[in-house]
Amino acid sequence: MKFIIAYILILCLFLFFCTLNSSQQQQPQDNSSSNSTTTSSTTGDRNLIVTGQGNGKAEQSIVNAVISIESTQESAKLAQSNVSSFSTQVINYLNSNKYKPYIQELQTISVTLIPNYPRLTPQQQQYQQQQQQQQQQQQQGQQQQYTAPVVIEKTTFTATISLGFKMIEISKAGQLIDELVQLGVTKINNLILTANETEILKATNEAINNAMIDALRRAQSNLNSLYDNTGSSTGSGSSGGDRGDSIKLNRTNIVEMTQTIMLPSQPIASSYYGSSAYIVAGQSTVNANINAKIKY
């Protein structure tokens, strides 16, 4: 009986030491995988998830404009009649042979008619106080005359018509704005310079291409650092038999990609001050951000 118990104890100790030895042999492999940010597929390939940023330039060639014609008169009918007359002249001029080839999307943005009710000005308030003082002085046997301010007691009306259009020839925009002011335009609400669709598409492709280059550069840097940290590469730049710096990534390594495109708009002016002939086109910037899964 004692022999059997001793045999069982020896067998348990033998199994315990075998299990301990096996776990120690697997430990280096586990440490290597825990420091890696990669994922493995069933085919043996590994993947890196990286982000990339890039931008592209688009030449501005289009002016988006919003203009207004405003008139303040003693009657609503007269105010509306004035702005209608001036706006008709402006629309006819934009549709003339001189500018019609360059004008697109001409439309009425808004029509407003607002009454301006008379309000008591500080001068009127002061005159009322002086009148009260004069009445008190008359009761006391004193008298002093005060001059009443000129007060317009009538309600006036302000009518406004706003027009919007797109001009595809930016070199003529300054001259056109000056001529429209002479025809009765009283306000330049907004001027925005943008690029045409062809230029924006070209800049978008350039931005995506630059973002892909940036993503591959980041992936290459992360990959080299990963193998250096795990001891699979010497870190001296020699490839040897390891996969560290010897792995060269290119676009064929990108297996999945999502992208975000940010299109720009550039405000030029919000109001009109003197001549607008100094409108100069610049460049619009298109930005791209991508998330890429890179296989290696």
PDB file of C-alpha atoms in Angstrom:
ATOM      1  CA  MET A   1       0.000   0.000   0.000  1.00  0.00           C
ATOM      2  CA  LYS A   2       2.790   2.418   0.884  1.00  0.00           C
ATOM      3  CA  PHE A   3       4.501   1.541  -2.391  1.00  0.00           C
ATOM      4  CA  ILE A   4       1.413   2.484  -4.386  1.00  0.00           C
ATOM      5  CA  ILE A   5       1.079   5.870  -2.636  1.00  0.00           C
ATOM      6  CA  ALA A   6       4.770   6.632  -3.248  1.00  0.00           C
ATOM      7  CA  TYR A   7       4.392   5.721  -6.932  1.00  0.00           C
ATOM      8  CA  ILE A   8       1.425   8.089  -7.318  1.00  0.00           C
ATOM      9  CA  LEU A   9       3.344  10.951  -5.690  1.00  0.00           C
ATOM     10  CA  ILE A  10       6.340  10.429  -7.985  1.00  0.00           C
ATOM     11  CA  LEU A  11       4.031  10.392 -11.037  1.00  0.00           C
ATOM     12  CA  CYS A  12       2.347  13.677  -9.985  1.00  0.00           C
ATOM     13  CA  LEU A  13       5.719  15.381  -9.520  1.00  0.00           C
ATOM     14  CA  PHE A  14       6.857  14.170 -12.943  1.00  0.00           C
ATOM     15  CA  LEU A  15       3.734  15.597 -14.643  1.00  0.00           C
ATOM     16  CA  PHE A  16       4.092  18.911 -12.767  1.00  0.00           C
ATOM     17  CA  PHE A  17       7.689  19.427 -13.952  1.00  0.00           C
ATOM     18  CA  CYS A  18       6.764  18.518 -17.537  1.00  0.00           C
ATOM     19  CA  THR A  19       3.986  21.118 -17.566  1.00  0.00           C
ATOM     20  CA  LEU A  20       6.271  23.812 -16.102  1.00  0.00           C
ATOM     21  CA  ASN A  21       8.990  23.132 -18.687  1.00  0.00           C
ATOM     22  CA  SER A  22       6.491  23.368 -21.555  1.00  0.00           C
ATOM     23  CA  SER A  23       5.161  26.788 -20.420  1.00  0.00           C
ATOM     24  CA  GLN A  24       8.710  28.172 -20.140  1.00  0.00           C
ATOM     25  CA  GLN A  25       9.464  27.180 -23.729  1.00  0.00           C
ATOM     26  CA  GLN A  26       6.343  29.008 -25.023  1.00  0.00           C
ATOM     27  CA  GLN A  27       6.996  32.213 -23.023  1.00  0.00           C
ATOM     28  CA  PRO A  28       9.358  33.998 -25.563  1.00  0.00           C
ATOM     29  CA  GLN A  29       6.860  33.486 -28.380  1.00  0.00           C
ATOM     30  CA  ASP A  30       4.019  34.986 -26.302  1.00  0.00           C
ATOM     31  CA  ASN A  31       6.132  38.023 -25.397  1.00  0.00           C
ATOM     32  CA  SER A  32       6.922  38.632 -29.066  1.00  0.00           C
ATOM     33  CA  SER A  33       3.266  38.653 -30.093  1.00  0.00           C
ATOM     34  CA  SER A  34       2.160  40.901 -27.220  1.00  0.00           C
ATOM     35  CA  ASN A  35       4.472  43.758 -28.333  1.00  0.00           C
ATOM     36  CA  SER A  36       3.200  43.676 -31.922  1.00  0.00           C
ATOM     37  CA  THR A  37       0.327  45.827 -33.226  1.00  0.00           C
ATOM     38  CA  THR A  38      -0.215  43.573 -36.219  1.00  0.00           C
ATOM     39  CA  THR A  39      -2.913  41.025 -36.933  1.00  0.00           C
ATOM     40  CA  SER A  40      -2.453  37.692 -38.704  1.00  0.00           C
ATOM     41  CA  SER A  41      -4.722  36.100 -41.280  1.00  0.00           C
ATOM     42  CA  THR A  42      -5.246  32.439 -42.087  1.00  0.00           C
ATOM     43  CA  THR A  43      -2.972  32.796 -45.136  1.00  0.00           C
ATOM     44  CA  GLY A  44      -0.019  33.887 -43.006  1.00  0.00           C
ATOM     45  CA  ASP A  45      -0.155  37.593 -44.017  1.00  0.00           C
ATOM     46  CA  ARG A  46      -0.113  40.305 -41.387  1.00  0.00           C
ATOM     47  CA  ASN A  47      -1.886  43.657 -41.448  1.00  0.00           C
ATOM     48  CA  LEU A  48      -1.194  47.171 -40.199  1.00  0.00           C
ATOM     49  CA  ILE A  49      -3.922  49.803 -39.744  1.00  0.00           C
ATOM     50  CA  VAL A  50      -2.560  53.313 -40.390  1.00  0.00           C
ATOM     51  CA  THR A  51      -3.875  56.787 -41.214  1.00  0.00           C
ATOM     52  CA  GLY A  52      -2.584  59.151 -43.876  1.00  0.00           C
ATOM     53  CA  GLN A  53      -3.092  62.823 -44.661  1.00  0.00           C
ATOM     54  CA  GLY A  54      -2.589  64.750 -47.885  1.00  0.00           C
ATOM     55  CA  ASN A  55      -3.741  67.817 -49.781  1.00  0.00           C
ATOM     56  CA  GLY A  56      -4.083  69.066 -53.333  1.00  0.00           C
ATOM     57  CA  LYS A  57      -4.262  72.511 -54.922  1.00  0.00           C
ATOM     58  CA  ALA A  58      -7.025  73.728 -57.255  1.00  0.00           C
ATOM     59  CA  GLU A  59      -6.737  76.929 -59.279  1.00  0.00           C
ATOM     60  CA  GLN A  60      -9.640  79.296 -58.577  1.00  0.00           C
ATOM     61  CA  SER A  61     -11.545  80.400 -61.655  1.00  0.00           C
ATOM     62  CA  ILE A  62     -15.170  81.021 -60.568  1.00  0.00           C
ATOM     63  CA  VAL A  63     -16.747  83.949 -58.691  1.00  0.00           C
ATOM     64  CA  ASN A  64     -19.944  83.290 -56.743  1.00  0.00           C
ATOM     65  CA  ALA A  65     -21.588  86.647 -56.030  1.00  0.00           C
ATOM     66  CA  VAL A  66     -24.629  87.903 -54.122  1.00  0.00           C
ATOM     67  CA  ILE A  67     -25.597  91.545 -54.711  1.00  0.00           C
ATOM     68  CA  SER A  68     -28.440  93.741 -53.446  1.00  0.00           C
ATOM     69  CA  ILE A  69     -30.405  96.766 -54.665  1.00  0.00           C
ATOM     70  CA  GLU A  70     -31.922  98.822 -51.845  1.00  0.00           C
ATOM     71  CA  SER A  71     -34.178 101.896 -51.805  1.00  0.00           C
ATOM     72  CA  THR A  72     -35.800 103.854 -48.953  1.00  0.00           C
ATOM     73  CA  GLN A  73     -38.843 105.996 -49.826  1.00  0.00           C
ATOM     74  CA  GLU A  74     -41.841 107.615 -48.137  1.00  0.00           C
ATOM     75  CA  SER A  75     -44.213 104.981 -49.495  1.00  0.00           C
ATOM     76  CA  ALA A  76     -43.953 101.236 -49.926  1.00  0.00           C
ATOM     77  CA  LYS A  77     -45.087 101.494 -53.528  1.00  0.00           C
ATOM     78  CA  LEU A  78     -42.365 103.962 -54.445  1.00  0.00           C
ATOM     79  CA  ALA A  79     -39.640 101.983 -52.669  1.00  0.00           C
ATOM     80  CA  GLN A  80     -40.663  98.751 -54.364  1.00  0.00           C
ATOM     81  CA  SER A  81     -40.945 100.486 -57.722  1.00  0.00           C
ATOM     82  CA  ASN A  82     -37.422 101.877 -57.455  1.00  0.00           C
ATOM     83  CA  VAL A  83     -35.748  98.577 -56.598  1.00  0.00           C
ATOM     84  CA  SER A  84     -37.739  96.799 -59.309  1.00  0.00           C
ATOM     85  CA  SER A  85     -36.562  99.317 -61.884  1.00  0.00           C
ATOM     86  CA  PHE A  86     -32.911  99.086 -60.817  1.00  0.00           C
ATOM     87  CA  SER A  87     -32.946  95.290 -60.535  1.00  0.00           C
ATOM     88  CA  THR A  88     -34.409  95.023 -64.047  1.00  0.00           C
ATOM     89  CA  GLN A  89     -31.516  97.103 -65.377  1.00  0.00           C
ATOM     90  CA  VAL A  90     -29.007  94.905 -63.547  1.00  0.00           C
ATOM     91  CA  ILE A  91     -30.569  91.647 -64.791  1.00  0.00           C
ATOM     92  CA  ASN A  92     -30.718  92.904 -68.383  1.00  0.00           C
ATOM     93  CA  TYR A  93     -27.081  93.945 -68.172  1.00  0.00           C
ATOM     94  CA  LEU A  94     -26.017  90.529 -66.850  1.00  0.00           C
ATOM     95  CA  ASN A  95     -27.943  88.911 -69.730  1.00  0.00           C
ATOM     96  CA  SER A  96     -26.435  91.215 -72.334  1.00  0.00           C
ATOM     97  CA  ASN A  97     -24.075  89.901 -75.013  1.00  0.00           C
ATOM     98  CA  LYS A  98     -21.132  91.393 -73.115  1.00  0.00           C
ATOM     99  CA  TYR A  99     -21.492  89.163 -70.041  1.00  0.00           C
ATOM    100  CA  LYS A 100     -24.045  86.450 -70.841  1.00  0.00           C
ATOM    101  CA  PRO A 101     -21.366  83.912 -71.950  1.00  0.00           C
ATOM    102  CA  TYR A 102     -19.723  84.231 -68.500  1.00  0.00           C
ATOM    103  CA  ILE A 103     -22.815  84.330 -66.238  1.00  0.00           C
ATOM    104  CA  GLN A 104     -24.432  81.170 -64.857  1.00  0.00           C
ATOM    105  CA  GLU A 105     -27.195  80.413 -62.335  1.00  0.00           C
ATOM    106  CA  LEU A 106     -28.591  83.952 -62.220  1.00  0.00           C
ATOM    107  CA  GLN A 107     -31.450  83.976 -59.710  1.00  0.00           C
ATOM    108  CA  THR A 108     -33.382  86.107 -57.236  1.00  0.00           C
ATOM    109  CA  ILE A 109     -32.232  85.310 -53.699  1.00  0.00           C
ATOM    110  CA  SER A 110     -34.691  87.420 -51.671  1.00  0.00           C
ATOM    111  CA  VAL A 111     -37.196  90.299 -51.813  1.00  0.00           C
ATOM    112  CA  THR A 112     -37.920  92.331 -48.663  1.00  0.00           C
ATOM    113  CA  LEU A 113     -39.986  95.400 -47.764  1.00  0.00           C
ATOM    114  CA  ILE A 114     -39.519  96.832 -44.262  1.00  0.00           C
ATOM    115  CA  PRO A 115     -41.281  99.856 -42.684  1.00  0.00           C
ATOM    116  CA  ASN A 116     -39.147 102.340 -40.730  1.00  0.00           C
ATOM    117  CA  TYR A 117     -41.289 103.795 -37.943  1.00  0.00           C
ATOM    118  CA  PRO A 118     -40.269 107.176 -36.470  1.00  0.00           C
ATOM    119  CA  ARG A 119     -38.480 107.016 -33.137  1.00  0.00           C
ATOM    120  CA  LEU A 120     -37.886 109.675 -30.510  1.00  0.00           C
ATOM    121  CA  THR A 121     -34.311 110.886 -30.984  1.00  0.00           C
ATOM    122  CA  PRO A 122     -32.159 112.326 -28.145  1.00  0.00           C
ATOM    123  CA  GLN A 123     -32.725 115.798 -29.615  1.00  0.00           C
ATOM    124  CA  GLN A 124     -36.476 115.286 -29.461  1.00  0.00           C
ATOM    125  CA  GLN A 125     -36.266 114.093 -25.860  1.00  0.00           C
ATOM    126  CA  GLN A 126     -34.218 117.174 -24.949  1.00  0.00           C
ATOM    127  CA  TYR A 127     -36.765 119.437 -26.662  1.00  0.00           C
ATOM    128  CA  GLN A 128     -39.606 117.862 -24.664  1.00  0.00           C
ATOM    129  CA  GLN A 129     -37.719 118.578 -21.435  1.00  0.00           C
ATOM    130  CA  GLN A 130     -37.125 122.165 -22.539  1.00  0.00           C
ATOM    131  CA  GLN A 131     -40.821 122.583 -23.293  1.00  0.00           C
ATOM    132  CA  GLN A 132     -41.694 121.467 -19.778  1.00  0.00           C
ATOM    133  CA  GLN A 133     -39.170 123.884 -18.325  1.00  0.00           C
ATOM    134  CA  GLN A 134     -40.631 126.690 -20.431  1.00  0.00           C
ATOM    135  CA  GLN A 135     -44.130 126.036 -19.108  1.00  0.00           C
ATOM    136  CA  GLN A 136     -42.829 126.193 -15.527  1.00  0.00           C
ATOM    137  CA  GLN A 137     -41.032 129.484 -16.239  1.00  0.00           C
ATOM    138  CA  GLN A 138     -44.165 130.999 -17.737  1.00  0.00           C
ATOM    139  CA  GLN A 139     -46.075 130.162 -14.575  1.00  0.00           C
ATOM    140  CA  GLN A 140     -43.353 131.918 -12.565  1.00  0.00           C
ATOM    141  CA  GLY A 141     -43.401 135.025 -14.776  1.00  0.00           C
ATOM    142  CA  GLN A 142     -40.254 134.088 -16.689  1.00  0.00           C
ATOM    143  CA  GLN A 143     -40.111 133.257 -20.360  1.00  0.00           C
ATOM    144  CA  GLN A 144     -37.411 131.739 -22.604  1.00  0.00           C
ATOM    145  CA  GLN A 145     -37.823 130.499 -26.179  1.00  0.00           C
ATOM    146  CA  TYR A 146     -36.355 127.166 -27.357  1.00  0.00           C
ATOM    147  CA  THR A 147     -35.872 126.173 -30.987  1.00  0.00           C
ATOM    148  CA  ALA A 148     -37.611 122.929 -31.892  1.00  0.00           C
ATOM    149  CA  PRO A 149     -35.499 120.363 -33.776  1.00  0.00           C
ATOM    150  CA  VAL A 150     -36.446 119.399 -37.306  1.00  0.00           C
ATOM    151  CA  VAL A 151     -38.339 116.134 -36.935  1.00  0.00           C
ATOM    152  CA  ILE A 152     -39.582 113.887 -39.703  1.00  0.00           C
ATOM    153  CA  GLU A 153     -42.685 112.283 -38.312  1.00  0.00           C
ATOM    154  CA  LYS A 154     -43.467 110.151 -41.369  1.00  0.00           C
ATOM    155  CA  THR A 155     -42.915 106.422 -41.651  1.00  0.00           C
ATOM    156  CA  THR A 156     -40.554 105.388 -44.461  1.00  0.00           C
ATOM    157  CA  PHE A 157     -40.145 102.072 -46.271  1.00  0.00           C
ATOM    158  CA  THR A 158     -37.014 100.204 -47.336  1.00  0.00           C
ATOM    159  CA  ALA A 159     -37.269  97.708 -50.199  1.00  0.00           C
ATOM    160  CA  THR A 160     -34.447  95.310 -51.069  1.00  0.00           C
ATOM    161  CA  ILE A 161     -33.923  92.783 -53.863  1.00  0.00           C
ATOM    162  CA  SER A 162     -30.942  90.413 -53.707  1.00  0.00           C
ATOM    163  CA  LEU A 163     -29.576  88.604 -56.760  1.00  0.00           C
ATOM    164  CA  GLY A 164     -27.112  85.730 -56.977  1.00  0.00           C
ATOM    165  CA  PHE A 165     -25.027  84.539 -59.900  1.00  0.00           C
ATOM    166  CA  LYS A 166     -21.882  82.641 -60.834  1.00  0.00           C
ATOM    167  CA  MET A 167     -19.226  84.158 -63.099  1.00  0.00           C
ATOM    168  CA  ILE A 168     -16.861  81.727 -64.795  1.00  0.00           C
ATOM    169  CA  GLU A 169     -14.402  84.350 -66.040  1.00  0.00           C
ATOM    170  CA  ILE A 170     -12.650  85.680 -62.963  1.00  0.00           C
ATOM    171  CA  SER A 171     -10.589  88.260 -64.856  1.00  0.00           C
ATOM    172  CA  LYS A 172     -13.768  90.203 -65.714  1.00  0.00           C
ATOM    173  CA  ALA A 173     -15.308  90.083 -62.236  1.00  0.00           C
ATOM    174  CA  GLY A 174     -13.836  93.340 -60.937  1.00  0.00           C
ATOM    175  CA  GLN A 175     -14.989  95.366 -63.921  1.00  0.00           C
ATOM    176  CA  LEU A 176     -18.461  93.809 -63.764  1.00  0.00           C
ATOM    177  CA  ILE A 177     -18.916  94.681 -60.082  1.00  0.00           C
ATOM    178  CA  ASP A 178     -17.966  98.317 -60.724  1.00  0.00           C
ATOM    179  CA  GLU A 179     -20.462  98.537 -63.595  1.00  0.00           C
ATOM    180  CA  LEU A 180     -23.251  96.965 -61.538  1.00  0.00           C
ATOM    181  CA  VAL A 181     -22.731  99.576 -58.804  1.00  0.00           C
ATOM    182  CA  GLN A 182     -23.152 102.290 -61.410  1.00  0.00           C
ATOM    183  CA  LEU A 183     -26.445 100.659 -62.471  1.00  0.00           C
ATOM    184  CA  GLY A 184     -27.882 100.831 -58.948  1.00  0.00           C
ATOM    185  CA  VAL A 185     -26.405  97.999 -56.881  1.00  0.00           C
ATOM    186  CA  THR A 186     -25.990  99.318 -53.332  1.00  0.00           C
ATOM    187  CA  LYS A 187     -24.421  96.323 -51.587  1.00  0.00           C
ATOM    188  CA  ILE A 188     -22.107  93.402 -52.372  1.00  0.00           C
ATOM    189  CA  ASN A 189     -23.338  90.814 -49.881  1.00  0.00           C
ATOM    190  CA  ASN A 190     -20.738  88.204 -50.657  1.00  0.00           C
ATOM    191  CA  LEU A 191     -17.996  87.291 -53.117  1.00  0.00           C
ATOM    192  CA  ILE A 192     -16.497  83.791 -53.019  1.00  0.00           C
ATOM    193  CA  LEU A 193     -13.764  82.467 -55.278  1.00  0.00           C
ATOM    194  CA  THR A 194     -13.852  78.739 -56.049  1.00  0.00           C
ATOM    195  CA  ALA A 195     -12.358  76.294 -58.515  1.00  0.00           C
ATOM    196  CA  ASN A 196     -14.312  74.561 -61.268  1.00  0.00           C
ATOM    197  CA  GLU A 197     -15.280  70.896 -61.071  1.00  0.00           C
ATOM    198  CA  THR A 198     -12.361  69.747 -63.208  1.00  0.00           C
ATOM    199  CA  GLU A 199      -9.817  71.491 -60.978  1.00  0.00           C
ATOM    200  CA  ILE A 200     -11.503  70.224 -57.801  1.00  0.00           C
ATOM    201  CA  LEU A 201     -11.464  66.630 -59.120  1.00  0.00           C
ATOM    202  CA  LYS A 202      -7.796  66.985 -60.033  1.00  0.00           C
ATOM    203  CA  ALA A 203      -6.969  68.378 -56.585  1.00  0.00           C
ATOM    204  CA  THR A 204      -9.012  65.636 -54.884  1.00  0.00           C
ATOM    205  CA  ASN A 205      -7.077  62.905 -56.684  1.00  0.00           C
ATOM    206  CA  GLU A 206      -3.826  64.638 -55.785  1.00  0.00           C
ATOM    207  CA  ALA A 207      -4.877  64.840 -52.116  1.00  0.00           C
ATOM    208  CA  ILE A 208      -5.830  61.137 -51.997  1.00  0.00           C
ATOM    209  CA  ASN A 209      -2.554  60.168 -53.694  1.00  0.00           C
ATOM    210  CA  ASN A 210      -0.546  62.199 -51.167  1.00  0.00           C
ATOM    211  CA  ALA A 211      -2.544  60.669 -48.304  1.00  0.00           C
ATOM    212  CA  MET A 212      -1.765  57.158 -49.578  1.00  0.00           C
ATOM    213  CA  ILE A 213       1.943  58.022 -49.776  1.00  0.00           C
ATOM    214  CA  ASP A 214       1.783  59.344 -46.216  1.00  0.00           C
ATOM    215  CA  ALA A 215      -0.007  56.190 -45.010  1.00  0.00           C
ATOM    216  CA  LEU A 216       2.607  53.919 -46.620  1.00  0.00           C
ATOM    217  CA  ARG A 217       5.411  55.997 -45.104  1.00  0.00           C
ATOM    218  CA  ARG A 218       3.842  55.694 -41.656  1.00  0.00           C
ATOM    219  CA  ALA A 219       3.309  51.956 -42.119  1.00  0.00           C
ATOM    220  CA  GLN A 220       6.931  51.430 -43.201  1.00  0.00           C
ATOM    221  CA  SER A 221       8.155  53.374 -40.179  1.00  0.00           C
ATOM    222  CA  ASN A 222       5.882  51.436 -37.797  1.00  0.00           C
ATOM    223  CA  LEU A 223       6.909  48.135 -39.357  1.00  0.00           C
ATOM    224  CA  ASN A 224      10.622  48.848 -38.985  1.00  0.00           C
ATOM    225  CA  SER A 225      10.116  49.936 -35.366  1.00  0.00           C
ATOM    226  CA  LEU A 226       8.022  46.850 -34.650  1.00  0.00           C
ATOM    227  CA  TYR A 227      10.671  44.402 -35.787  1.00  0.00           C
ATOM    228  CA  ASP A 228      13.446  46.359 -34.099  1.00  0.00           C
ATOM    229  CA  ASN A 229      11.586  46.270 -30.775  1.00  0.00           C
ATOM    230  CA  THR A 230      10.813  42.556 -30.981  1.00  0.00           C
ATOM    231  CA  GLY A 231      14.367  41.602 -31.823  1.00  0.00           C
ATOM    232  CA  SER A 232      13.552  40.216 -35.273  1.00  0.00           C
ATOM    233  CA  SER A 233      15.894  42.740 -36.869  1.00  0.00           C
ATOM    234  CA  THR A 234      19.300  44.006 -35.849  1.00  0.00           C
ATOM    235  CA  GLY A 235      18.182  47.605 -36.261  1.00  0.00           C
ATOM    236  CA  SER A 236      21.344  48.433 -38.220  1.00  0.00           C
ATOM    237  CA  GLY A 237      19.515  48.594 -41.534  1.00  0.00           C
ATOM    238  CA  SER A 238      20.739  45.244 -42.815  1.00  0.00           C
ATOM    239  CA  SER A 239      18.031  42.874 -43.911  1.00  0.00           C
ATOM    240  CA  GLY A 240      19.862  39.624 -43.276  1.00  0.00           C
ATOM    241  CA  GLY A 241      17.340  36.848 -43.234  1.00  0.00           C
ATOM    242  CA  ASP A 242      14.782  38.751 -41.207  1.00  0.00           C
ATOM    243  CA  ARG A 243      11.675  40.597 -42.407  1.00  0.00           C
ATOM    244  CA  GLY A 244      12.390  44.012 -40.791  1.00  0.00           C
ATOM    245  CA  ASP A 245      13.763  46.632 -43.211  1.00  0.00           C
ATOM    246  CA  SER A 246      13.712  44.134 -46.065  1.00  0.00           C
ATOM    247  CA  ILE A 247       9.903  44.557 -46.374  1.00  0.00           C
ATOM    248  CA  LYS A 248       9.236  47.324 -48.894  1.00  0.00           C
ATOM    249  CA  LEU A 249       5.633  48.532 -48.994  1.00  0.00           C
ATOM    250  CA  ASN A 250       3.822  49.999 -51.999  1.00  0.00           C
ATOM    251  CA  ARG A 251       0.229  50.576 -53.092  1.00  0.00           C
ATOM    252  CA  THR A 252      -0.336  46.903 -53.837  1.00  0.00           C
ATOM    253  CA  ASN A 253      -0.051  46.275 -50.093  1.00  0.00           C
ATOM    254  CA  ILE A 254      -3.171  48.402 -49.403  1.00  0.00           C
ATOM    255  CA  VAL A 255      -6.081  45.959 -49.188  1.00  0.00           C
ATOM    256  CA  GLU A 256      -8.728  48.268 -47.665  1.00  0.00           C
ATOM    257  CA  MET A 257      -9.086  52.046 -47.473  1.00  0.00           C
ATOM    258  CA  THR A 258     -11.668  54.588 -46.311  1.00  0.00           C
ATOM    259  CA  GLN A 259     -11.287  58.276 -47.143  1.00  0.00           C
ATOM    260  CA  THR A 260     -12.642  61.633 -46.014  1.00  0.00           C
ATOM    261  CA  ILE A 261     -12.450  64.611 -48.389  1.00  0.00           C
ATOM    262  CA  MET A 262     -12.757  68.227 -47.207  1.00  0.00           C
ATOM    263  CA  LEU A 263     -13.557  70.681 -50.003  1.00  0.00           C
ATOM    264  CA  PRO A 264     -12.766  74.366 -49.433  1.00  0.00           C
ATOM    265  CA  SER A 265     -14.471  77.690 -50.108  1.00  0.00           C
ATOM    266  CA  GLN A 266     -12.665  80.992 -49.804  1.00  0.00           C
ATOM    267  CA  PRO A 267     -14.607  84.170 -48.880  1.00  0.00           C
ATOM    268  CA  ILE A 268     -13.142  87.230 -50.566  1.00  0.00           C
ATOM    269  CA  ALA A 269     -15.346  90.136 -49.488  1.00  0.00           C
ATOM    270  CA  SER A 270     -18.496  90.693 -47.463  1.00  0.00           C
ATOM    271  CA  SER A 271     -19.156  94.303 -48.480  1.00  0.00           C
ATOM    272  CA  TYR A 272     -18.264  96.723 -51.250  1.00  0.00           C
ATOM    273  CA  TYR A 273     -15.582  99.343 -50.723  1.00  0.00           C
ATOM    274  CA  GLY A 274     -14.584 101.313 -53.810  1.00  0.00           C
ATOM    275  CA  SER A 275     -13.272  99.555 -56.885  1.00  0.00           C
ATOM    276  CA  SER A 276     -13.320  95.754 -56.910  1.00  0.00           C
ATOM    277  CA  ALA A 277     -10.916  95.501 -59.847  1.00  0.00           C
ATOM    278  CA  TYR A 278      -8.269  94.084 -57.499  1.00  0.00           C
ATOM    279  CA  ILE A 279      -9.911  90.650 -57.300  1.00  0.00           C
ATOM    280  CA  VAL A 280      -7.044  88.184 -57.752  1.00  0.00           C
ATOM    281  CA  ALA A 281      -7.508  84.440 -58.017  1.00  0.00           C
ATOM    282  CA  GLY A 282      -5.556  82.140 -55.740  1.00  0.00           C
ATOM    283  CA  GLN A 283      -5.627  78.435 -54.973  1.00  0.00           C
ATOM    284  CA  SER A 284      -8.129  76.362 -53.049  1.00  0.00           C
ATOM    285  CA  THR A 285      -6.839  73.499 -50.913  1.00  0.00           C
ATOM    286  CA  VAL A 286      -8.527  70.095 -50.866  1.00  0.00           C
ATOM    287  CA  ASN A 287      -7.630  67.955 -47.829  1.00  0.00           C
ATOM    288  CA  ALA A 288      -7.878  64.171 -47.649  1.00  0.00           C
ATOM    289  CA  ASN A 289      -7.677  61.797 -44.661  1.00  0.00           C
ATOM    290  CA  ILE A 290      -7.563  58.018 -45.176  1.00  0.00           C
ATOM    291  CA  ASN A 291      -7.592  54.923 -42.981  1.00  0.00           C
ATOM    292  CA  ALA A 292      -5.747  52.074 -44.692  1.00  0.00           C
ATOM    293  CA  LYS A 293      -5.266  48.385 -43.950  1.00  0.00           C
ATOM    294  CA  ILE A 294      -1.858  47.416 -45.265  1.00  0.00           C
ATOM    295  CA  LYS A 295      -0.896  43.771 -45.853  1.00  0.00           C
ATOM    296  CA  TYR A 296       2.716  42.578 -45.592  1.00  0.00           C
TER     297      TYR A 296
END
